[in-house]
Tab-separated table of C-alpha atoms and ligand atoms in Angstrom:
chain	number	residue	atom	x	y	z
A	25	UNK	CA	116.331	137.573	91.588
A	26	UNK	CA	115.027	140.374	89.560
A	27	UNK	CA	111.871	139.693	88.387
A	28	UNK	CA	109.074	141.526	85.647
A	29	UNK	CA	107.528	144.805	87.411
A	30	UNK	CA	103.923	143.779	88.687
A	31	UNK	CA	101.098	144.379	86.036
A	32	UNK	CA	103.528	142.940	83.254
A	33	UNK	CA	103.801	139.925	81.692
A	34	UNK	CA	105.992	138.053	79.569
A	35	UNK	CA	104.262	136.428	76.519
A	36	UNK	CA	106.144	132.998	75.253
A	37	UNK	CA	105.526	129.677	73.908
A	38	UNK	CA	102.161	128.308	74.160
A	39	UNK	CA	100.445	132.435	74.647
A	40	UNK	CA	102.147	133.057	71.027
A	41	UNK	CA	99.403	131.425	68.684
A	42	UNK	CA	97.002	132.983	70.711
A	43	UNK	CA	98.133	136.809	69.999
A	44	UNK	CA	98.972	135.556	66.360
A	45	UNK	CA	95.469	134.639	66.125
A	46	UNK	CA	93.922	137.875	67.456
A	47	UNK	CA	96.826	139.726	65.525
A	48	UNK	CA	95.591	138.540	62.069
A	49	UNK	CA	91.838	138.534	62.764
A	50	UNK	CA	92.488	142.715	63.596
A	51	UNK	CA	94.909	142.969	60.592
A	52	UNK	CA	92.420	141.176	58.287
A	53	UNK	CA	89.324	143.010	59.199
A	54	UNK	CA	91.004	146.464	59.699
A	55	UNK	CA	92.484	145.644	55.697
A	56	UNK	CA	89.071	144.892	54.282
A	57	UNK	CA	87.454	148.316	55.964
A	58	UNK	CA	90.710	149.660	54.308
A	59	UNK	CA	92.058	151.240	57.597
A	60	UNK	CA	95.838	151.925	57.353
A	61	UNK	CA	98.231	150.742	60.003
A	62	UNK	CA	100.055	153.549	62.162
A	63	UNK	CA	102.815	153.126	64.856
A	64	UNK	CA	103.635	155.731	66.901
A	65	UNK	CA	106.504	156.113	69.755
A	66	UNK	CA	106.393	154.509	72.770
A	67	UNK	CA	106.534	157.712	74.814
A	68	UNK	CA	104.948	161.088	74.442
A	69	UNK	CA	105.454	165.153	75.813
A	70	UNK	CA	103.698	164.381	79.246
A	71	UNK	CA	100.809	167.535	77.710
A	72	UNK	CA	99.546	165.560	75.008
A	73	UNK	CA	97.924	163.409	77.335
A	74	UNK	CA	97.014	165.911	79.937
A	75	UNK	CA	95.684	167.910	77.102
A	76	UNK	CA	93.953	165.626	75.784
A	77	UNK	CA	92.438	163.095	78.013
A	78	UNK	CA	91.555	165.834	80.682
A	79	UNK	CA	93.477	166.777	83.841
A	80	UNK	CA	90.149	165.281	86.029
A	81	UNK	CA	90.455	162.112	84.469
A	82	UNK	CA	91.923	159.097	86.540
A	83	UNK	CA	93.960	158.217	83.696
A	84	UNK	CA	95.872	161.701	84.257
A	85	UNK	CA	95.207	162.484	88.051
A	86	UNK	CA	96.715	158.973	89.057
A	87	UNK	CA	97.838	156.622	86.501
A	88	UNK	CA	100.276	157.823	83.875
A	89	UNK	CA	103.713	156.554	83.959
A	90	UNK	CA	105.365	159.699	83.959
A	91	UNK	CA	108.853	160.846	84.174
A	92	UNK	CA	111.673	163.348	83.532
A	93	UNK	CA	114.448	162.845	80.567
A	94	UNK	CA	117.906	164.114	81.456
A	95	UNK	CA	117.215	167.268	79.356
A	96	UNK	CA	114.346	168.091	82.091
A	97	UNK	CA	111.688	167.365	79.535
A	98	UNK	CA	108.353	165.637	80.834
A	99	UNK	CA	107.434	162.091	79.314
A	100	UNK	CA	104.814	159.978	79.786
A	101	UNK	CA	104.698	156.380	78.705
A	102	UNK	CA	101.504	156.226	76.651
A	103	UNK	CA	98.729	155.159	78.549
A	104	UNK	CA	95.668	155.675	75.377
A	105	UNK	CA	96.311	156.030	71.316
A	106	UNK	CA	94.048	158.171	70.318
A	107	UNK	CA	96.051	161.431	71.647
A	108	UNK	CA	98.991	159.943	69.868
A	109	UNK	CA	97.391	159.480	66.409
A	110	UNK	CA	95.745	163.067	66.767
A	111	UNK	CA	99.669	164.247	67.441
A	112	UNK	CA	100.869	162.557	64.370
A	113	UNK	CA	97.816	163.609	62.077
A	114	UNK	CA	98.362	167.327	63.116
A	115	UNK	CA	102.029	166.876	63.097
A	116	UNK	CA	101.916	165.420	59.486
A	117	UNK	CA	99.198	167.741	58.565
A	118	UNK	CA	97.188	164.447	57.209
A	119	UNK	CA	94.247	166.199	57.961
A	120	UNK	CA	94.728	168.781	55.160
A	121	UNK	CA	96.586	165.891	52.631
A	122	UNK	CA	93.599	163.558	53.348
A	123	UNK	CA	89.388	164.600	54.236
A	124	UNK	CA	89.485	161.280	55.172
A	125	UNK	CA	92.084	159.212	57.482
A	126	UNK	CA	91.549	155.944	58.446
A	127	UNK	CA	94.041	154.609	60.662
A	128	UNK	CA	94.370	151.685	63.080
A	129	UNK	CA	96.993	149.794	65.244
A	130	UNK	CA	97.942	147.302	67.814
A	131	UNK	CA	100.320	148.250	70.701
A	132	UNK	CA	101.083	148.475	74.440
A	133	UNK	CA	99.638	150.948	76.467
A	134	UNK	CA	100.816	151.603	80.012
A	135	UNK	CA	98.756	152.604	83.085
A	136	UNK	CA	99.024	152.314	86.710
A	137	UNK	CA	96.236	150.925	88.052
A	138	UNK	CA	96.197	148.519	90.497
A	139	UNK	CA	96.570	145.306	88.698
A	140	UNK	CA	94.455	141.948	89.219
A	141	UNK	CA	92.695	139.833	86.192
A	142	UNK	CA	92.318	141.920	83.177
A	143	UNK	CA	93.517	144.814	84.686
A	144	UNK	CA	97.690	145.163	84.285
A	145	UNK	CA	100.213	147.784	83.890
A	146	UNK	CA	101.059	147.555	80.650
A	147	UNK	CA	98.811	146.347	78.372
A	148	UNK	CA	97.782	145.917	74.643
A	149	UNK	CA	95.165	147.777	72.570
A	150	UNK	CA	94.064	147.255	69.046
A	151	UNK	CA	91.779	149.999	67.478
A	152	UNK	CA	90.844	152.277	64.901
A	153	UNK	CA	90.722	156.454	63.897
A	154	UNK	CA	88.904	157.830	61.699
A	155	UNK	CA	89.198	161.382	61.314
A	156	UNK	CA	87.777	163.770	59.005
A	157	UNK	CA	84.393	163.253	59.055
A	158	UNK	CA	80.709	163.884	61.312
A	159	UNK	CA	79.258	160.980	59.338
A	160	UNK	CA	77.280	158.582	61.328
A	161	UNK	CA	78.525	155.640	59.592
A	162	UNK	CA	81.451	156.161	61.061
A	163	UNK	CA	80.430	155.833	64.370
A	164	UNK	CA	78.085	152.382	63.443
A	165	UNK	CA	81.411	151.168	61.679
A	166	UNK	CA	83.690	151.539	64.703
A	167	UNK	CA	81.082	149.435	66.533
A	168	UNK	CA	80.657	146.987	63.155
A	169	UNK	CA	84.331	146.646	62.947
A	170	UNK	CA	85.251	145.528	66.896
A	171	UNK	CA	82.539	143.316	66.888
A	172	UNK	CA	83.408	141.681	63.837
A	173	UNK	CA	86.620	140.959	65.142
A	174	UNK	CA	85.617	139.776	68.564
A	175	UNK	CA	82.755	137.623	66.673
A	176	UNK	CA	85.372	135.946	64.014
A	177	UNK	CA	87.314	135.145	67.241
A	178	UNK	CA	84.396	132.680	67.739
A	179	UNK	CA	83.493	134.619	71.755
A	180	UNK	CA	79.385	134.654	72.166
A	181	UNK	CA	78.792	136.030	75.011
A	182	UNK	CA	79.049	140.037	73.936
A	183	UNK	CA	76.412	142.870	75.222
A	184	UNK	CA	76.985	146.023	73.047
A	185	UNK	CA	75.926	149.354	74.927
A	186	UNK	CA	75.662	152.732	73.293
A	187	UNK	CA	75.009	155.739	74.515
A	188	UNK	CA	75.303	159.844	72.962
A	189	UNK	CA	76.511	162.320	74.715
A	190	UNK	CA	75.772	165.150	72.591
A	191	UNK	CA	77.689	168.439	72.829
A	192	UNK	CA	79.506	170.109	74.986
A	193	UNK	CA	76.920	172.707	76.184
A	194	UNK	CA	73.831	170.294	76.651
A	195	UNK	CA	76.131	168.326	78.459
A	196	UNK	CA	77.043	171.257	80.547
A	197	UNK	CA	73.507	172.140	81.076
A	198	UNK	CA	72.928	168.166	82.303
A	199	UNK	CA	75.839	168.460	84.104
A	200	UNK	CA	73.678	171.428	86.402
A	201	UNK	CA	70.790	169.441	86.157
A	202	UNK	CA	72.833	166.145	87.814
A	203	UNK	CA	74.397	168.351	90.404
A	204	UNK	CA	71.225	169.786	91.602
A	205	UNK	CA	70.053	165.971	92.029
A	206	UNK	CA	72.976	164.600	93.631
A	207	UNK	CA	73.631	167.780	96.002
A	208	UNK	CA	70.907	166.776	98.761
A	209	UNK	CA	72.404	163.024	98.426
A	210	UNK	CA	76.069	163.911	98.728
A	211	UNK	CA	76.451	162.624	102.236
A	212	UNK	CA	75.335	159.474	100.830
A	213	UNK	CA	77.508	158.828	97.788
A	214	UNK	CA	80.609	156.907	97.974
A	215	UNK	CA	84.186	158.468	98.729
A	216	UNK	CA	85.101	157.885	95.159
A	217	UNK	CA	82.099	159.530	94.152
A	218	UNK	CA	82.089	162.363	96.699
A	219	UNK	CA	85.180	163.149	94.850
A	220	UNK	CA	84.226	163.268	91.178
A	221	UNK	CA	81.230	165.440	92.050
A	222	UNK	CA	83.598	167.601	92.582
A	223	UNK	CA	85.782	167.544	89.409
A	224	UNK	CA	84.031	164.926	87.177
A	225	UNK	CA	80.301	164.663	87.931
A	226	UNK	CA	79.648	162.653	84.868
A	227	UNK	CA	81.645	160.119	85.692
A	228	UNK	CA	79.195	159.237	89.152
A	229	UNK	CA	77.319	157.099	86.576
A	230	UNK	CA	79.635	155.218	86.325
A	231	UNK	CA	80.278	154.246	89.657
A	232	UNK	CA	79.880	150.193	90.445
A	233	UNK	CA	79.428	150.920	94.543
A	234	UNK	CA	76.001	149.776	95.156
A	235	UNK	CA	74.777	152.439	97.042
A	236	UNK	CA	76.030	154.887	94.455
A	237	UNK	CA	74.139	152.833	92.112
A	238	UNK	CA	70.246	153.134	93.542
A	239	UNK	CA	71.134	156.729	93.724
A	240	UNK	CA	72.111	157.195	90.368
A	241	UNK	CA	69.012	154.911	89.211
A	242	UNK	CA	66.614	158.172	89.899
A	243	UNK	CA	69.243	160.433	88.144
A	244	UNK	CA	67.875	162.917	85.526
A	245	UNK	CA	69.046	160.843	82.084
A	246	UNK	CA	71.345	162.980	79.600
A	247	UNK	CA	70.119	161.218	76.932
A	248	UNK	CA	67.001	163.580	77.585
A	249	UNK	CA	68.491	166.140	76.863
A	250	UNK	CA	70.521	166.112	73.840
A	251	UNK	CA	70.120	169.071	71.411
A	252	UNK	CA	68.719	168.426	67.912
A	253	UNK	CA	71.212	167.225	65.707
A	254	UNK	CA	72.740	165.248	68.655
A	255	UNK	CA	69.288	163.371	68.181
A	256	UNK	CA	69.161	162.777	64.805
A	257	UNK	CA	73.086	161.754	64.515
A	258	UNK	CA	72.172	159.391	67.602
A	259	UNK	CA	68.966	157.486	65.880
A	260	UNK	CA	70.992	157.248	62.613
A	261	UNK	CA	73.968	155.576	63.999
A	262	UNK	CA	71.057	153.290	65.850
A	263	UNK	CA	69.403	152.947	62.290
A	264	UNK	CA	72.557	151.632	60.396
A	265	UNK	CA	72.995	148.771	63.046
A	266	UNK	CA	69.378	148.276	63.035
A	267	UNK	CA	69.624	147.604	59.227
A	268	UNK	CA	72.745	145.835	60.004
A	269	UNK	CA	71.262	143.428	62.448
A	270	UNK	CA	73.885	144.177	65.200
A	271	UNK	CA	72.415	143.758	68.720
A	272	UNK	CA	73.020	146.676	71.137
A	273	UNK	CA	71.548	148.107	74.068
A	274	UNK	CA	70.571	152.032	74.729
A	275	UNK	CA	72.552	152.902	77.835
A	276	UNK	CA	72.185	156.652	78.908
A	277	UNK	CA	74.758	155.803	81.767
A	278	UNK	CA	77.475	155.470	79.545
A	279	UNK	CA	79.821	158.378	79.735
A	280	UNK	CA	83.209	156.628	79.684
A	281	UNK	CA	86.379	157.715	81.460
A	282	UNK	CA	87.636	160.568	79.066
A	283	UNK	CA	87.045	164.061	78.468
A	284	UNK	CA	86.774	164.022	74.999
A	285	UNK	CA	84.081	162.671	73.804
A	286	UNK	CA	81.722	163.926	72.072
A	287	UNK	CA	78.350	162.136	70.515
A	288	UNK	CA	78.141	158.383	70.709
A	289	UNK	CA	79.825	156.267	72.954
A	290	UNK	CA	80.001	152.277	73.095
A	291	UNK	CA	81.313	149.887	74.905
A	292	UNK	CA	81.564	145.869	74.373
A	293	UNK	CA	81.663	143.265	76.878
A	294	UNK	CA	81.824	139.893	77.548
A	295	UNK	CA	79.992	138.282	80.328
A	296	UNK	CA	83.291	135.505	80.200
A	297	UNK	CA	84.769	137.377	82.849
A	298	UNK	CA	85.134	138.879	85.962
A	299	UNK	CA	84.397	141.919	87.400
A	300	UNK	CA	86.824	143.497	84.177
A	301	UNK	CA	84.025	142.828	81.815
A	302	UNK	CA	84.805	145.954	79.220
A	303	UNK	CA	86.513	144.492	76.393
A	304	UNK	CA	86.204	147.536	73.936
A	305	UNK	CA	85.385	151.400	74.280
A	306	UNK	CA	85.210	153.771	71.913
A	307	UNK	CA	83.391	157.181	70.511
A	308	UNK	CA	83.210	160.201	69.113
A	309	UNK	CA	85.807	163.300	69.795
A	310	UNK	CA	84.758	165.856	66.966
A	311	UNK	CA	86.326	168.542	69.931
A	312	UNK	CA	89.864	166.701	70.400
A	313	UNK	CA	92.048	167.973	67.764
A	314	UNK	CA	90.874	171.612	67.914
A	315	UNK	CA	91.865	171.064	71.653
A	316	UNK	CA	95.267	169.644	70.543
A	317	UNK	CA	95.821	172.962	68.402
A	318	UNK	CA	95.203	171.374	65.295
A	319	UNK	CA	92.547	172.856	62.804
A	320	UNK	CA	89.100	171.929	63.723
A	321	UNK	CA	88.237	168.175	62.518
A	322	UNK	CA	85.654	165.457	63.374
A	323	UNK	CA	86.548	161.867	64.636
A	324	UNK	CA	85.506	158.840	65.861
A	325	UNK	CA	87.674	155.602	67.119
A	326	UNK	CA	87.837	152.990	69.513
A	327	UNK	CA	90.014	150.790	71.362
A	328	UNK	CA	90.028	147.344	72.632
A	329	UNK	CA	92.504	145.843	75.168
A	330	UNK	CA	93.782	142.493	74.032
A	331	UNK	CA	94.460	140.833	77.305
A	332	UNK	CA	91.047	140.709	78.273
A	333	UNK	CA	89.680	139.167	74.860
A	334	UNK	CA	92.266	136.836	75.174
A	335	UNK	CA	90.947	136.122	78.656
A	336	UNK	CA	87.362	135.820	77.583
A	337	UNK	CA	88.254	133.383	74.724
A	338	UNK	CA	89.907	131.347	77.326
A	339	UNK	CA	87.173	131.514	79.508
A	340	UNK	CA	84.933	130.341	76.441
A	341	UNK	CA	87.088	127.529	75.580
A	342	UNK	CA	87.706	128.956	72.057
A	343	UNK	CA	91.508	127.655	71.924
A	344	UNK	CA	92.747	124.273	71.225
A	345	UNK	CA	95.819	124.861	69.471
A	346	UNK	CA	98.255	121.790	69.501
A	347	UNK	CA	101.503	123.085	68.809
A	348	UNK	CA	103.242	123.125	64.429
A	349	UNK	CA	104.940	120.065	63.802
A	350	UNK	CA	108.244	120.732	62.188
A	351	UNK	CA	109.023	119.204	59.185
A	352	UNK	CA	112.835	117.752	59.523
A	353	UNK	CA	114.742	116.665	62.251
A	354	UNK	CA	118.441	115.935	61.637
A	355	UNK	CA	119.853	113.471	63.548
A	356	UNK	CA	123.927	112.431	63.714
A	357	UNK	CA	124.937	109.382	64.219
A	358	UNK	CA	128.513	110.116	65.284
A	359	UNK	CA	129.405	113.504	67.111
A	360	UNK	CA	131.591	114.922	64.498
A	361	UNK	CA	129.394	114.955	61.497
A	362	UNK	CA	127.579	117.796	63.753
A	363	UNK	CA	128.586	120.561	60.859
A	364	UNK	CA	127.338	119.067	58.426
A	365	UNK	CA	123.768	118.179	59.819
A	366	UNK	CA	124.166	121.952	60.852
A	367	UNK	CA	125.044	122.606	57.278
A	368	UNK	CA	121.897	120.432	55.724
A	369	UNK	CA	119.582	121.729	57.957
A	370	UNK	CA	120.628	125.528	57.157
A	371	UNK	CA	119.696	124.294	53.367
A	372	UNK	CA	116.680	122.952	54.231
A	373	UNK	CA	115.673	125.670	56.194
A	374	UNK	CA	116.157	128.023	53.062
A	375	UNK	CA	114.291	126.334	51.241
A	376	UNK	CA	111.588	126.482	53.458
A	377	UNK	CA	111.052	123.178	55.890
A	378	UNK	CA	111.231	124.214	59.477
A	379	UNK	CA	113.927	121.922	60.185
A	380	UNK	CA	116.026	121.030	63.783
A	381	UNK	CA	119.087	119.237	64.768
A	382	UNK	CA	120.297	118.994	68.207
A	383	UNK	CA	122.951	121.336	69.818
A	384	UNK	CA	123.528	119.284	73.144
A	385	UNK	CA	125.488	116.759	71.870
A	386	UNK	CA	122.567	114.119	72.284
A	387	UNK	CA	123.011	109.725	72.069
A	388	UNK	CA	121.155	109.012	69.340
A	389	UNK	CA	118.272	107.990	71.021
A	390	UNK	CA	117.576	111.289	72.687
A	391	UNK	CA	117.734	112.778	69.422
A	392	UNK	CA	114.991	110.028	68.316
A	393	UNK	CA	113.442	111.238	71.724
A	394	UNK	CA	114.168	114.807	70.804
A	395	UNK	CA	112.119	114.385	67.485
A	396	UNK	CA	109.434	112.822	68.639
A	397	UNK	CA	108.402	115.836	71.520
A	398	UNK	CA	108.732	117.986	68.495
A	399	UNK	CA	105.755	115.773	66.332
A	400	UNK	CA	108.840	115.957	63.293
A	401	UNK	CA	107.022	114.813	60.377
A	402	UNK	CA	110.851	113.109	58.767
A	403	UNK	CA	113.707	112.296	60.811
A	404	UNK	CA	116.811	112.209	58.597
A	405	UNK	CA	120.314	110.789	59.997
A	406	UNK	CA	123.110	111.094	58.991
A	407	UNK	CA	126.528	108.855	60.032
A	408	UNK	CA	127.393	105.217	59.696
A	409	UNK	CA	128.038	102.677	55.965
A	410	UNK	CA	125.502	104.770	54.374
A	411	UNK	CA	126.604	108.180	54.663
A	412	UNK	CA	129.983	106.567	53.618
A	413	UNK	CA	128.352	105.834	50.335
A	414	UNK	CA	127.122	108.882	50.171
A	415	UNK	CA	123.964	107.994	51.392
A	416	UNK	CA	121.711	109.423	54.061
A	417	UNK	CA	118.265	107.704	55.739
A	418	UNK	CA	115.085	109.309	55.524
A	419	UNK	CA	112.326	108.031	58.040
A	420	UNK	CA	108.714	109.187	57.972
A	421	UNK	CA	107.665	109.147	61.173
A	422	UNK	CA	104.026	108.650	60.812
A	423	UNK	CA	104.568	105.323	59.119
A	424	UNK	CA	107.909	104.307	60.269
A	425	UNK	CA	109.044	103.755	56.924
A	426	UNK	CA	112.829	104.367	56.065
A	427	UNK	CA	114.482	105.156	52.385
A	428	UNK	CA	118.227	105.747	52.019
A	429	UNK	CA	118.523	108.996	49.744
A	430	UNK	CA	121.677	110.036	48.127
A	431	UNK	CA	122.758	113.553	49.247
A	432	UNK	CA	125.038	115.057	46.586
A	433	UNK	CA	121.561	116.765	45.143
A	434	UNK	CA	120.176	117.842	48.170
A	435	UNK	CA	117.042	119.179	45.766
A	436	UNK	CA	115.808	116.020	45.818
A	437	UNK	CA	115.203	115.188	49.488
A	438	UNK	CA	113.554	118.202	49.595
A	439	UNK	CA	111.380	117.407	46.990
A	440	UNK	CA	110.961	114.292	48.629
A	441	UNK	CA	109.439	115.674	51.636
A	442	UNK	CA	107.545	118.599	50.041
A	443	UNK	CA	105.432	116.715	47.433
A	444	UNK	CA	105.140	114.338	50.690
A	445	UNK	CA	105.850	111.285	48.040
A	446	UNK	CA	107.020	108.972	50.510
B	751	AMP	P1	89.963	152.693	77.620
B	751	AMP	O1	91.144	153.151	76.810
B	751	AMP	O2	90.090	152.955	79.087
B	751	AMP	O3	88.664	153.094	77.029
B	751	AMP	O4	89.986	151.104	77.530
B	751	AMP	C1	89.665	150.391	76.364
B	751	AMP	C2	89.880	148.926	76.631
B	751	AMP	O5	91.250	148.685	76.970
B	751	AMP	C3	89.128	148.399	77.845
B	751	AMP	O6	87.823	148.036	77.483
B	751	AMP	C4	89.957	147.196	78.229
B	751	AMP	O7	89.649	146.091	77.428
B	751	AMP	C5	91.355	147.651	77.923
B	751	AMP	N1	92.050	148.164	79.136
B	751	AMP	C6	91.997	149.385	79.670
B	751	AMP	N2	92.775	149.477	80.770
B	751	AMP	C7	93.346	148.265	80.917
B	751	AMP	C8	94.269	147.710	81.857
B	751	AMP	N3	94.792	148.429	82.853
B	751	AMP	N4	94.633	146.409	81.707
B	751	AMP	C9	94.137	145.658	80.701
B	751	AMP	N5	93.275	146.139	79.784
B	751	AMP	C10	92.880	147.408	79.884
């Protein structure tokens, strides 16, 4: 049997309010910051990302889906958005029609990684661009705007950490600075680490190996040195959340995966679960779309991965959702007036009542039975001396009382069960 490629899942049924849910909570919020939706293609030039996200990433060295088209060209499934969005604002030249754009969207993203709880191979992001400006707002409203959403979905248990990495060059000279630490403790460090002190030093601090950890705890802290205006961008993007009242913590160990980034950094989790506790990342990359080949312009974003919110609103008990009732079930009492139940119910589905009739040829009492799973709020049936007088029977199922309706002005059944009058 062929079966869905591991780290993929099919979403049906009783997942579907769920994603609704989380769907309209980031549409909602994103619309009242007065972000703008974008959608961009699935797949990308394999560069963009390479480009982009930085060769000495693990996103690039070992996880990108990437392949070869028939016309030789390289592809690569997207595995991030913000590359993309950077593509389409250069390639649009929004940057010069707008100072200011302020995008957002929801969509898969596809990396393989090895999968296990929160962790798959294609997964979902919502997040938000803006690009145009240096402003520290910005950076405080990425952080305002994905913890508003995780917040309205009712989850508690959030730690915000933020962290600046300032520009490239202080970052180069902390870069020296870590190196010289680290080099007598090589031997030491863990294989994964032993390898990124090679092409990714920064990323050590991130390691979770515990051994790599009490090593790192005696590091020399970047935050320590950040140039000037790094400073003051950092304590006013700490000011406006002050003000703000949102909670975070200072973390100078936050570097985050990719090679852009430039300034702040944040990350949200959720101590709801496991050992995938990062439900959002995001930052500043004021360096990213001069790197792209566009003209030099400031952003900030973020990005979220759906799966695991989802996960941690599960895990915090935040869904009860007991599936819609439907408003109409037609029921025949003999087999052959099957068109024209299918022909009512088509009406009544115009005009707005979710409506359903049965399509296996049920007895009449597994059509009753048939109702009855689906919580239908009216039955109506049709067949027998009434429909010969034209006649069909309404029942309202929550108190079992029954009213024979005349059908030739369908209208008025319908008004019937809108205005809920009997
Ligand atoms: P990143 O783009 O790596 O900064 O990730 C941003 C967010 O996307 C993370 O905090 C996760 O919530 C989510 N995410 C990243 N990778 C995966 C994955 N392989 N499976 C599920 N969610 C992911």
């Amino acid at each position: 049997m062929i079966k869905a490629i591991k780290g993929t899942k099919d979403i049906f049924y009783d997942e579907i309010p769920k994603w609704k849910l989380l769907e309209n909570i980031v549409r909602s919020v994103m619309e009242k910051f007065h972000y703008s939706e974008i959608r961009t293609p699935v797949f990308e030039e394999t560069s963009l990302f390479s480009r982009s996200i930085g060769t000495d990433t693990d996103i690039v060295s070992k996880e990108m889906y990437t392949f070869t088209d028939r016309s030789g060209i390289s592809l690569t499934l997207k595995p991030e958005m913000t590359a993309s969005v950077m593509r389409a604002v250069i390639e649009h030249s929004l940057n010069k029609k707008f100072n200011l754009n302020k995008l957002y969207y929801i969509s898969p993203m596809f990396r393989q990684e090895r999968p296990q709880a929160g962790r798959l191979r294609q997964f979902h992001q919502f997040g938000a661009e803006a690009v145009g400006s240096r402003s520290p707002l910005l950076d405080a409203e990425m952080i305002i705007i994905a913890y508003n959403i995780l917040k309205k979905l009712g989850l508690k248990n959030l730690i915000i950490k933020i962290n600046s990495l300032g520009v490239p060059s202080s970052r180069e000279t902390y870069k020296k600075e870590l190196r010289k630490y680290l080099t007598p403790k090589y031997e030491q460090l863990s294989p994964e680490s032993q390898k990124r002190f090679e092409n990714n030093i920064l990323r050590i601090l991130d390691s979770k190996n515990e051994i790599d950890q009490q090593i790192i705890a005696g590091a020399p802290i970047l935050l320590d040195q950040l140039d000037e205006n790094s400073l003051i961008h950092f304590e006013k993007v700490k000011k406006i959340l002050d003000d703000l009242k949102i909670p975070y913590k200072i973390d100078p160990k936050l570097v985050r995966g990719l090679d852009y980034y430039t300034n702040t950094t944040f990350e949200i989790s959720s101590s709801s679960v496991g050992a995938q506790s990062a439900l959002v990342g995001g930052g500043r990359y004021d360096l990213l779309v001069e790197q792209l080949g566009g003209k030099s312009t400031p952003g900030v974003g973020f990005a979220a991965g759906i799966e695991r919110i989802l996960l941690a609103c599960q895990n915090e008990n935040l869904f009860d959702f007991s599936p819609n009732p439907i408003d109409l079930y037609v029921i025949v009492l003999e087999k052959q007036l099957s068109p024209t139940a299918f022909k009512f119910a088509a009406q009544f589905r115009l005009k707005g009542l979710i409506t359903e009739i049965d399509y296996l040829d049920r007895s009449v009492k597994a059509q009753m039975r048939d109702a009855n799973r689906l919580n239908a709020k009216y039955v109506l049936m049709i067949g027998g001396e009434e429909f010969k007088r034209g006649n069909v029977v309404l029942k309202n199922m929550s108190t079992s009382e029954q009213k024979e309706v005349n059908f030739s002005r369908i209208e008025n059944i319908i008004s019937l069960l809108q205005n809920k009058s009997f």
